[in-house]
Short mmCIF file of C-alpha atoms in Angstrom, two decimals:
data_model
loop_
_atom_site.label_atom_id
_atom_site.label_comp_id
_atom_site.label_asym_id
_atom_site.label_seq_id
_atom_site.Cartn_x
_atom_site.Cartn_y
_atom_site.Cartn_z
CA MET H 1 0.00 0.00 0.00
CA VAL H 2 2.83 2.34 0.94
CA ALA H 3 4.53 1.40 -2.27
CA MET H 4 1.38 2.07 -4.29
CA VAL H 5 0.77 5.51 -2.75
CA ASP H 6 4.41 6.47 -3.23
CA LYS H 7 4.44 5.28 -6.82
CA ASN H 8 1.30 7.17 -7.70
CA LYS H 9 2.73 10.33 -6.17
CA THR H 10 5.92 9.95 -8.20
CA GLY H 11 3.96 9.11 -11.35
CA GLY H 12 1.77 12.20 -10.95
CA PHE H 13 4.77 14.46 -10.45
CA THR H 14 6.55 12.91 -13.44
CA SER H 15 3.56 13.45 -15.72
CA ILE H 16 3.45 17.14 -14.72
CA LEU H 17 7.18 17.39 -15.38
CA ILE H 18 6.86 15.82 -18.85
CA ASP H 19 4.30 18.43 -19.90
CA TRP H 20 6.81 21.10 -18.88
CA ARG H 21 9.90 19.48 -20.40
CA MET H 22 10.40 22.06 -23.16
CA TRP H 23 10.12 24.87 -20.63
CA ILE H 24 12.56 23.16 -18.29
CA GLN H 25 15.00 22.81 -21.21
CA ALA H 26 14.47 26.50 -22.02
CA ALA H 27 15.16 27.43 -18.39
CA PHE H 28 18.42 25.46 -18.47
CA LEU H 29 19.29 27.16 -21.75
CA MET H 30 19.25 30.47 -19.90
CA VAL H 31 21.88 29.06 -17.54
CA TRP H 32 24.18 27.89 -20.36
CA LEU H 33 23.78 31.02 -22.54
CA ASP H 34 25.43 33.27 -20.00
CA PRO H 35 22.80 36.02 -19.74
CA ALA H 36 24.77 37.66 -16.91
CA GLY H 37 28.00 37.71 -18.96
CA LEU H 38 29.92 35.73 -16.35
CA ARG H 39 32.10 33.74 -18.82
CA LEU H 40 33.01 31.12 -16.21
CA HIS H 41 35.31 29.28 -18.60
CA THR H 42 37.47 27.99 -15.79
CA MET H 43 34.70 25.49 -14.94
CA CYS H 44 32.99 22.82 -17.02
CA SER H 45 29.25 22.41 -17.45
CA PRO H 46 27.75 18.91 -17.68
CA VAL H 47 26.20 19.63 -21.10
CA PHE H 48 27.26 19.81 -24.73
CA HIS H 49 27.71 23.51 -25.37
CA CYS H 50 30.81 24.89 -27.10
CA TYR H 51 32.92 27.19 -24.96
CA ALA H 52 33.92 29.16 -28.04
CA CYS H 53 30.29 30.23 -28.39
CA PRO H 54 30.00 33.97 -27.66
CA LEU H 55 27.16 32.96 -25.35
CA ALA H 56 28.64 30.22 -23.21
CA THR H 57 28.74 30.37 -19.43
CA PHE H 58 30.97 27.34 -18.89
CA ALA H 59 33.54 25.26 -20.74
CA CYS H 60 32.43 22.17 -22.68
CA PRO H 61 33.51 19.00 -20.81
CA ILE H 62 34.17 17.09 -24.03
CA GLY H 63 36.30 19.94 -25.40
CA VAL H 64 38.23 20.07 -22.12
CA ILE H 65 38.84 16.30 -22.06
CA ALA H 66 40.06 16.40 -25.68
CA GLN H 67 42.26 19.49 -25.17
CA PHE H 68 43.77 18.03 -21.99
CA GLY H 69 44.33 14.77 -23.85
CA ALA H 70 46.32 16.70 -26.45
CA LEU H 71 48.37 18.23 -23.61
CA HIS H 72 48.81 14.80 -21.93
CA VAL H 73 47.28 16.17 -18.71
CA PHE H 74 44.54 14.31 -16.85
CA PRO H 75 41.36 16.48 -16.73
CA PHE H 76 40.39 15.94 -13.08
CA VAL H 77 37.67 18.61 -13.05
CA ALA H 78 35.89 17.47 -16.21
CA VAL H 79 36.08 13.75 -15.36
CA GLY H 80 35.06 14.33 -11.73
CA LEU H 81 32.09 16.43 -12.78
CA LEU H 82 30.90 13.88 -15.34
CA ILE H 83 31.21 11.00 -12.87
CA ALA H 84 29.30 12.87 -10.14
CA VAL H 85 26.57 14.18 -12.45
CA GLY H 86 26.34 10.86 -14.31
CA ALA H 87 25.96 8.94 -11.04
CA LEU H 88 23.14 11.27 -10.02
CA PHE H 89 21.18 11.67 -13.23
CA GLY H 90 22.56 9.49 -16.04
CA THR H 91 21.05 10.61 -19.35
CA LEU H 92 18.36 12.72 -17.65
CA ILE H 93 20.84 15.51 -18.44
CA CYS H 94 20.50 14.77 -22.17
CA GLY H 95 16.72 14.82 -22.13
CA TRP H 96 16.18 17.77 -19.83
CA ALA H 97 19.20 20.06 -19.64
CA CYS H 98 21.36 19.82 -22.77
CA PRO H 99 21.00 22.86 -25.07
CA PHE H 100 22.10 20.93 -28.14
CA GLY H 101 19.46 18.28 -27.44
CA PHE H 102 16.90 21.05 -26.97
CA LEU H 103 17.77 22.49 -30.39
CA GLN H 104 17.18 19.07 -31.96
CA ASP H 105 13.91 18.65 -30.04
CA LEU H 106 12.70 21.99 -31.42
CA ALA H 107 13.66 21.01 -34.98
CA ALA H 108 11.81 17.70 -34.52
CA LYS H 109 8.59 19.71 -33.99
CA VAL H 110 8.65 20.62 -37.70
CA PRO H 111 6.15 18.24 -39.36
CA THR H 112 8.49 16.40 -41.72
CA PRO H 113 8.67 12.63 -42.23
CA LYS H 114 10.82 11.10 -39.50
CA PHE H 115 13.12 8.14 -40.10
CA ASP H 116 14.28 5.70 -37.47
CA LEU H 117 17.85 4.51 -37.00
CA PRO H 118 18.99 0.89 -36.70
CA LYS H 119 19.77 -0.15 -33.14
CA PHE H 120 23.49 -0.74 -33.79
CA THR H 121 24.04 2.92 -34.74
CA GLY H 122 23.83 3.78 -31.02
CA TYR H 123 27.30 2.28 -30.61
CA PHE H 124 28.86 4.85 -32.99
CA ARG H 125 28.87 7.24 -30.02
CA TYR H 126 31.41 5.09 -28.22
CA VAL H 127 33.59 4.97 -31.34
CA MET H 128 33.36 8.77 -31.44
CA LEU H 129 34.23 9.02 -27.74
CA ILE H 130 37.20 6.66 -27.88
CA GLY H 131 38.41 7.84 -31.29
CA THR H 132 37.99 11.59 -31.54
CA VAL H 133 37.88 12.58 -27.86
CA LEU H 134 40.48 10.25 -26.35
CA ALA H 135 42.75 8.56 -28.93
CA VAL H 136 43.19 11.20 -31.65
CA PRO H 137 43.94 14.08 -29.22
CA TYR H 138 46.34 11.94 -27.16
CA PHE H 139 48.29 10.45 -30.06
CA PHE H 140 48.06 13.18 -32.71
CA GLY H 141 47.28 16.42 -30.85
CA GLU H 142 44.73 19.10 -31.57
CA GLU H 143 45.99 19.80 -35.11
CA HIS H 144 44.59 16.50 -36.39
CA PRO H 145 41.51 16.93 -38.62
CA LEU H 146 39.61 14.31 -36.60
CA PHE H 147 40.16 16.07 -33.28
CA VAL H 148 36.62 16.29 -31.86
CA CYS H 149 36.38 20.11 -31.82
CA ARG H 150 37.41 20.21 -35.49
CA ILE H 151 34.40 18.12 -36.54
CA CYS H 152 31.87 19.09 -33.87
CA PRO H 153 28.59 20.51 -35.26
CA ALA H 154 27.90 22.27 -31.94
CA GLY H 155 31.19 24.11 -32.31
CA ALA H 156 30.40 24.95 -35.93
CA LEU H 157 26.89 26.20 -35.17
CA GLU H 158 27.46 27.91 -31.84
CA ALA H 159 30.97 29.27 -32.35
CA ALA H 160 32.11 29.28 -35.99
CA VAL H 161 28.87 30.69 -37.46
CA PRO H 162 28.55 33.60 -34.97
CA THR H 163 32.27 34.33 -35.32
CA MET H 164 31.98 34.44 -39.12
CA ALA H 165 28.88 36.63 -38.84
CA GLY H 166 30.85 38.99 -36.59
CA GLN H 167 33.68 39.09 -39.13
CA VAL H 168 31.23 39.94 -41.92
CA ILE H 169 29.63 42.72 -39.85
CA ALA H 170 33.05 44.14 -38.91
CA GLY H 171 34.16 44.00 -42.57
CA GLU H 172 37.06 41.66 -41.69
CA ASP H 173 38.31 38.68 -43.70
CA ILE H 174 36.21 35.62 -42.95
CA VAL H 175 38.08 32.73 -41.31
CA TRP H 176 36.28 29.63 -42.58
CA PRO H 177 36.20 26.39 -40.60
CA SER H 178 37.40 23.23 -42.35
CA ILE H 179 35.37 21.69 -45.20
CA LEU H 180 34.83 18.60 -43.03
CA LYS H 181 33.37 20.68 -40.19
CA LEU H 182 31.11 22.61 -42.58
CA THR H 183 29.95 19.39 -44.25
CA ILE H 184 29.10 17.84 -40.88
CA LEU H 185 27.22 21.00 -39.90
CA ILE H 186 25.17 20.98 -43.13
CA LEU H 187 24.41 17.25 -42.77
CA PHE H 188 23.43 17.83 -39.15
CA LEU H 189 21.13 20.74 -40.05
CA ILE H 190 19.37 18.56 -42.64
CA ALA H 191 19.23 15.49 -40.40
CA ILE H 192 17.56 17.21 -37.42
CA PHE H 193 14.40 17.66 -39.49
CA PHE H 194 14.18 13.99 -40.52
CA ILE H 195 15.68 12.06 -37.60
CA ARG H 196 14.90 12.71 -33.95
CA ARG H 197 18.04 13.85 -32.13
CA PRO H 198 20.49 12.53 -34.75
CA TRP H 199 23.57 13.88 -32.98
CA CYS H 200 22.57 12.49 -29.57
CA ARG H 201 21.74 9.07 -30.95
CA LEU H 202 24.55 8.67 -33.44
CA LEU H 203 27.63 10.51 -32.34
CA CYS H 204 27.36 12.44 -29.07
CA PRO H 205 30.37 11.49 -26.90
CA LEU H 206 28.87 13.14 -23.82
CA GLY H 207 25.67 11.13 -24.16
CA ALA H 208 27.86 8.04 -24.54
CA ILE H 209 29.48 8.81 -21.17
CA PHE H 210 26.20 9.52 -19.35
CA SER H 211 24.53 6.43 -20.82
CA LEU H 212 27.10 4.25 -19.03
CA PHE H 213 25.63 5.46 -15.72
CA ASN H 214 21.98 4.71 -16.62
CA ARG H 215 21.86 1.41 -14.75
CA VAL H 216 23.40 2.71 -11.55
CA SER H 217 22.32 6.36 -11.42
CA ALA H 218 20.33 7.67 -8.46
CA PHE H 219 17.41 8.50 -10.74
CA PHE H 220 16.32 5.76 -13.10
CA LEU H 221 13.32 4.34 -14.92
CA ARG H 222 11.57 1.72 -12.82
CA PHE H 223 9.59 -1.00 -14.57
CA ASN H 224 6.86 -2.67 -12.55
CA ALA H 225 6.15 -6.02 -14.17
CA ASP H 226 2.99 -6.50 -12.06
CA GLU H 227 1.39 -3.40 -13.59
CA CYS H 228 2.41 -4.19 -17.19
CA THR H 229 -0.38 -5.44 -19.45
CA HIS H 230 1.98 -6.04 -22.40
CA CYS H 231 -0.05 -3.57 -24.47
CA GLU H 232 3.23 -2.25 -25.95
CA GLN H 233 1.94 1.32 -25.64
CA CYS H 234 5.39 2.30 -24.35
CA HIS H 235 6.92 1.15 -27.67
CA LYS H 236 4.75 3.69 -29.49
CA LEU H 237 5.42 6.41 -26.92
CA CYS H 238 9.19 6.00 -27.21
CA GLU H 239 10.44 8.06 -30.15
CA TYR H 240 13.87 6.46 -30.08
CA GLY H 241 13.00 2.87 -30.94
CA ILE H 242 13.57 1.48 -27.44
CA GLU H 243 11.35 -1.17 -25.87
CA PRO H 244 11.21 0.31 -22.36
CA GLU H 245 9.61 -2.69 -20.69
CA LYS H 246 12.56 -4.85 -21.76
CA THR H 247 15.38 -2.37 -21.12
CA PRO H 248 14.04 0.58 -19.10
CA ASN H 249 17.56 1.94 -18.61
CA ASP H 250 18.75 1.32 -22.15
CA LEU H 251 22.05 2.94 -23.20
CA ARG H 252 20.21 4.76 -26.02
CA CYS H 253 17.56 6.25 -23.72
CA ILE H 254 17.69 10.03 -23.23
CA ARG H 255 15.14 9.83 -20.41
CA CYS H 256 12.55 12.10 -21.95
CA LEU H 257 10.15 10.02 -19.78
CA GLU H 258 7.47 9.91 -22.51
CA CYS H 259 7.16 6.15 -21.92
CA THR H 260 5.97 6.80 -18.36
CA LYS H 261 2.73 8.10 -19.90
CA CYS H 262 1.68 4.49 -20.56
CA SER H 263 -1.75 4.04 -19.04
CA PRO H 264 -1.10 0.92 -16.93
CA ASP H 265 1.50 3.01 -15.06
CA ALA H 266 4.10 0.28 -15.33
CA LEU H 267 7.02 2.68 -15.94
CA ASN H 268 8.02 5.42 -13.52
CA LEU H 269 10.90 7.72 -12.78
CA SER H 270 12.27 6.45 -9.51
CA SER H 271 15.29 6.97 -7.31
CA ILE H 272 17.46 4.51 -5.44
CA PHE H 273 16.25 6.09 -2.20
CA SER H 274 12.52 5.84 -2.90
CA ARG H 275 10.29 3.63 -0.77
CA ALA H 276 8.61 2.16 -3.86
CA GLN H 277 11.94 0.69 -4.85
CA GLU H 278 12.30 -0.76 -1.36
CA GLN H 279 8.96 -2.55 -1.67
CA GLU H 280 9.89 -4.01 -5.05
CA MET J 1 19.83 -7.53 -11.84
CA ILE J 2 21.47 -5.13 -9.38
CA ASN J 3 19.69 -4.95 -6.03
CA LYS J 4 18.93 -1.71 -4.22
CA ASN J 5 21.76 -1.84 -1.67
CA THR J 6 24.35 -2.54 -4.36
CA LYS J 7 22.97 0.38 -6.37
CA ILE J 8 23.23 2.71 -3.38
CA LEU J 9 26.79 1.50 -2.74
CA ILE J 10 27.84 2.02 -6.38
CA PHE J 11 26.12 5.41 -6.45
CA GLY J 12 27.85 6.49 -3.22
CA LEU J 13 31.27 5.37 -4.48
CA LEU J 14 30.81 7.13 -7.82
CA VAL J 15 29.68 10.38 -6.20
CA LEU J 16 32.62 10.22 -3.79
CA LEU J 17 35.05 9.51 -6.63
CA GLY J 18 33.58 12.33 -8.72
CA ALA J 19 33.66 14.80 -5.83
CA ALA J 20 37.25 13.79 -4.94
CA LEU J 21 38.47 14.26 -8.54
CA LEU J 22 36.59 17.53 -8.87
CA THR J 23 37.97 18.90 -5.60
CA TYR J 24 41.53 17.80 -6.37
CA GLY J 25 41.35 19.26 -9.87
CA ALA J 26 39.76 22.54 -8.83
CA PHE J 27 41.87 23.26 -5.75
CA PHE J 28 45.11 21.26 -5.72
CA HIS J 29 46.15 20.17 -9.22
CA SER J 30 48.56 22.31 -11.19
CA THR J 31 50.60 21.81 -14.34
CA ASN J 32 53.96 23.30 -15.28
CA VAL J 33 53.68 25.50 -18.35
CA SER J 34 56.59 27.20 -20.16
CA ALA J 35 55.92 30.81 -20.98
CA GLN J 36 57.85 33.83 -22.21
CA GLN J 37 58.28 37.08 -20.32
CA ASP J 38 60.20 39.85 -22.09
CA GLY J 39 61.79 37.19 -24.29
CA GLN J 40 62.95 35.14 -21.30
CA PRO J 41 61.58 31.63 -20.66
CA VAL J 42 59.61 31.33 -17.42
CA LEU J 43 58.07 28.24 -15.84
CA LEU J 44 54.52 28.75 -14.54
CA ALA J 45 52.50 26.40 -12.33
CA LYS J 46 49.02 26.79 -13.77
CA SER J 47 46.02 25.63 -11.80
CA GLU J 48 43.64 23.31 -13.61
CA SER J 49 41.01 26.05 -13.75
CA ALA J 50 43.46 28.40 -15.49
CA LEU J 51 44.53 25.59 -17.82
CA ILE J 52 40.87 24.91 -18.78
CA LYS J 53 40.45 28.56 -19.71
CA ASP J 54 43.71 28.66 -21.67
CA ALA J 55 43.05 25.34 -23.42
CA SER J 56 39.65 26.57 -24.57
CA VAL J 57 41.26 29.36 -26.60
CA SER J 58 44.38 27.47 -27.71
CA GLY J 59 46.40 29.46 -25.21
CA VAL J 60 48.53 26.40 -24.42
CA LYS J 61 50.08 23.79 -26.71
CA ARG J 62 52.24 20.72 -26.27
CA ASP J 63 55.45 20.86 -28.30
CA GLU J 64 57.47 18.00 -29.82
CA THR J 65 59.57 17.63 -26.67
CA GLY J 66 56.43 17.05 -24.56
CA LYS J 67 56.57 20.42 -22.82
CA ILE J 68 53.41 22.46 -22.45
CA LYS J 69 53.93 25.97 -23.76
CA GLN J 70 51.84 29.07 -23.38
CA THR J 71 51.20 30.53 -26.86
CA TYR J 72 51.20 34.14 -25.70
CA GLU J 73 53.66 36.13 -23.59
CA ILE J 74 53.02 36.89 -19.93
CA GLY J 75 51.33 40.26 -19.73
CA GLU J 76 49.87 39.90 -23.22
CA LYS J 77 46.19 39.17 -23.79
CA ALA J 78 45.27 35.51 -24.31
CA PRO J 79 43.82 34.59 -27.72
CA GLU J 80 40.11 35.34 -27.88
CA THR J 81 38.93 32.55 -30.14
CA CYS J 82 39.51 28.82 -30.33
CA SER J 83 41.77 27.72 -33.21
CA THR J 84 39.44 24.85 -34.16
#
């Protein structure tokens, strides 16, 4: 009974939160876009937002890890932050706080045909993480064309484009980013209208890191087999091709929590400290 | 299937590890960086916070010998934009 009351309370709160997700993402955006002009680039944020952006409060943790890799210095701050935040929230950060994810969510609102991605493509993120964030910077330095910042569409969109616009306005010579970076940016800008969150699902190295914490994070998706009627409504609610009743804390999940809208109430956002979990 | 107590233990250890790394990096870790002052080489001990800021604008580079060098002279302004 205690478990039931607690679960219903959590479920009710989660459903209110889901309706407000876009606004919560917008509120976080105001934190990352540095409205107060603080430029706290000595600290990392836990989200994917280029520090070269004229509107960036914090440094990008992926950029910092890659740059430190090129210097052969261990990035204690960035790694510590990602471990602590990952242990707390896992990919809840991706679904609710990341500005680059928010941009893709907004683009997905445009009524264009949407294509799904094969399941195996989710593993490309780990290749990206190991290759362009860890191996290439460490072995070849930041000059290498596959250094993550040199191919990152967030860097191209948030930093290179505003910088070029500034150069045009000031009448200066335009410093173009590499062809590879521009190509990736154009492909990304096309893809966001036809695939939901293409960057997050295919290549995001930060999402790859947070996904590793999904099974052990303090907040997680709890599946209650007793409540499940096998109606597979959650399959339709999930926009990312996950079957939440089989793998509620799937590596590909961004924890948008849409699946918790399933009417039998079999899926809920829970925490390791909740009583409902204790009763399970 | 991981049970609740194991989850709490793993969570606690991860948070502790993360907090320890974060604290060490933010307050105690420093890296030796070669810089130039009036044409003379100077060795600086840069805190990790300062190194994050410099790395984000290509203000530091690693040379062929493995030394980390500041790309601008002491007293000069750091580069404003990232080289990538």
